[in-house]
C-alpha cells in the first residue's frame, strides 16, 4: 500500500538505510528533498513501513519518480511501484519519468518491469563517488499505463 505523506521519523529511517543511501551523487549525500514540487508517499507492507516514493512535479504534465524502498520490500516492490503509478496517473499528468544513474542496474530493471521504456541516456550527467556517470532516462506515458 502507498499513502501520501511521510513522518519525520520515517523520512530519517529511509535516508539512513545503507541500501538507499547509495543513491547520493554530485557531492551530495542522499538526503530529504525539501521543495514545494516534491511529494513523499510512504510504502507499507503488512502494516510495516517499507520505504517511500518521491513524486517531483517537473512540469504541469510530468512527474519524476524516485523510489526509496528498503531492501526488505524487494519482494513487494513491483506491487508498491504499481500502487505509486496508480496514484501518479490519478493526477492530471501525461507522463512519469525516472532518471537512473549508471551502475544502478537493479533500479533500471525495476522501472522496466513496471512498464517504463528506455528513452535515452544523458552522457556524463552526474558524479558519484568521484566517478563521472551517465544517467538513463526512462518514461511511462498515460497511454503506456492504460495498456498495463
XYZ file of C-alpha atoms in Angstrom:
148
model
C 0.000 0.000 0.000
C 1.176 3.534 -0.769
C -0.088 6.572 1.149
C 0.527 10.273 0.610
C 2.831 11.826 3.203
C 5.654 10.665 5.454
C 6.599 11.266 9.071
C 9.916 12.840 10.003
C 10.886 9.584 11.729
C 10.192 7.504 8.617
C 11.983 10.064 6.448
C 15.140 9.760 8.563
C 14.780 5.958 8.570
C 14.756 5.907 4.772
C 17.784 8.151 4.298
C 19.862 6.403 6.963
C 19.336 2.991 5.327
C 22.623 1.919 3.604
C 20.636 0.217 0.806
C 19.026 3.555 -0.041
C 21.886 5.945 0.746
C 23.874 4.609 -2.233
C 21.836 6.966 -4.431
C 23.797 10.014 -3.273
C 25.534 11.825 -6.122
C 27.073 15.082 -7.282
C 28.885 15.527 -3.980
C 25.571 15.440 -2.105
C 24.660 12.661 0.274
C 21.251 11.067 -0.068
C 19.044 13.438 1.925
C 15.409 14.534 2.045
C 14.220 16.790 -0.730
C 12.570 19.883 0.694
C 10.850 21.511 -2.259
C 7.244 22.574 -2.889
C 7.136 20.374 -6.027
C 8.215 17.216 -4.134
C 5.589 14.931 -2.606
C 6.567 11.963 -0.445
C 4.455 8.820 -0.435
C 5.017 6.168 2.234
C 5.192 2.499 1.230
C 3.676 -0.101 3.550
C 3.780 -3.909 3.535
C 1.547 -5.735 6.018
C 1.276 -2.574 8.124
C 5.071 -2.140 8.295
C 6.834 0.919 6.892
C 8.870 -0.289 3.893
C 10.201 2.855 2.274
C 8.957 5.742 0.226
C 8.483 7.225 -3.200
C 9.052 10.823 -4.174
C 6.960 12.406 -6.902
C 8.520 15.617 -8.181
C 6.295 17.764 -10.356
C 8.701 18.516 -13.201
C 6.068 20.362 -15.249
C 2.264 20.607 -15.420
C 2.215 17.313 -17.375
C 5.136 15.339 -15.890
C 6.102 13.751 -12.583
C 9.562 12.393 -11.801
C 9.650 9.094 -9.909
C 12.182 8.438 -7.170
C 11.852 5.076 -5.397
C 13.354 4.743 -1.920
C 12.308 1.226 -0.995
C 14.039 -0.738 1.731
C 15.757 -3.997 0.841
C 13.135 -5.841 2.927
C 10.472 -4.645 0.446
C 12.080 -6.185 -2.661
C 9.506 -8.992 -2.956
C 6.661 -6.457 -2.838
C 8.419 -3.723 -4.817
C 6.505 -4.343 -8.050
C 3.122 -4.040 -6.332
C 4.310 -0.949 -4.455
C 5.563 0.600 -7.702
C 2.255 -0.107 -9.424
C 0.436 1.496 -6.484
C 2.624 4.577 -6.865
C 1.906 4.701 -10.613
C -1.847 4.345 -9.993
C -1.615 7.365 -7.685
C 0.539 9.269 -10.207
C -1.806 8.701 -13.129
C -4.788 9.707 -10.993
C -3.159 13.180 -11.166
C -3.697 15.366 -14.259
C -0.373 14.389 -15.865
C 0.664 12.820 -19.158
C 3.855 11.021 -18.126
C 6.143 9.782 -15.350
C 9.908 9.959 -15.829
C 12.648 8.112 -13.945
C 16.309 9.115 -14.067
C 18.616 6.200 -13.206
C 22.330 6.612 -12.522
C 24.639 4.290 -14.456
C 25.537 1.323 -12.277
C 22.152 1.114 -10.565
C 21.053 -1.639 -12.918
C 18.587 -3.063 -10.397
C 16.784 0.308 -10.335
C 16.738 0.449 -14.151
C 15.404 -3.116 -14.367
C 12.788 -2.307 -11.700
C 11.428 0.545 -13.809
C 11.415 -1.600 -16.956
C 9.462 -4.325 -15.116
C 6.929 -1.674 -14.081
C 6.417 -0.824 -17.764
C 8.771 2.114 -18.299
C 10.507 2.444 -21.662
C 14.154 3.434 -22.050
C 14.076 6.799 -23.788
C 17.723 7.742 -23.781
C 20.928 8.392 -21.928
C 22.309 11.668 -20.612
C 26.049 11.163 -21.016
C 28.355 12.317 -18.204
C 25.362 13.769 -16.349
C 26.465 13.256 -12.737
C 29.354 12.370 -10.472
C 29.027 9.574 -7.930
C 31.845 8.648 -5.570
C 34.268 10.618 -7.742
C 33.291 8.799 -10.959
C 31.591 10.521 -13.881
C 28.455 8.592 -14.780
C 25.708 8.582 -17.351
C 22.057 8.902 -16.379
C 19.420 6.786 -18.135
C 16.067 8.380 -18.897
C 13.062 6.072 -18.641
C 9.483 7.122 -19.215
C 5.908 5.941 -18.986
C 3.068 7.786 -20.678
C -0.583 7.716 -19.700
C -1.187 5.525 -22.780
C 1.505 3.078 -21.594
C -0.166 2.971 -18.166
C -3.593 2.256 -19.638
C -2.109 -0.710 -21.528
C -0.818 -2.380 -18.334
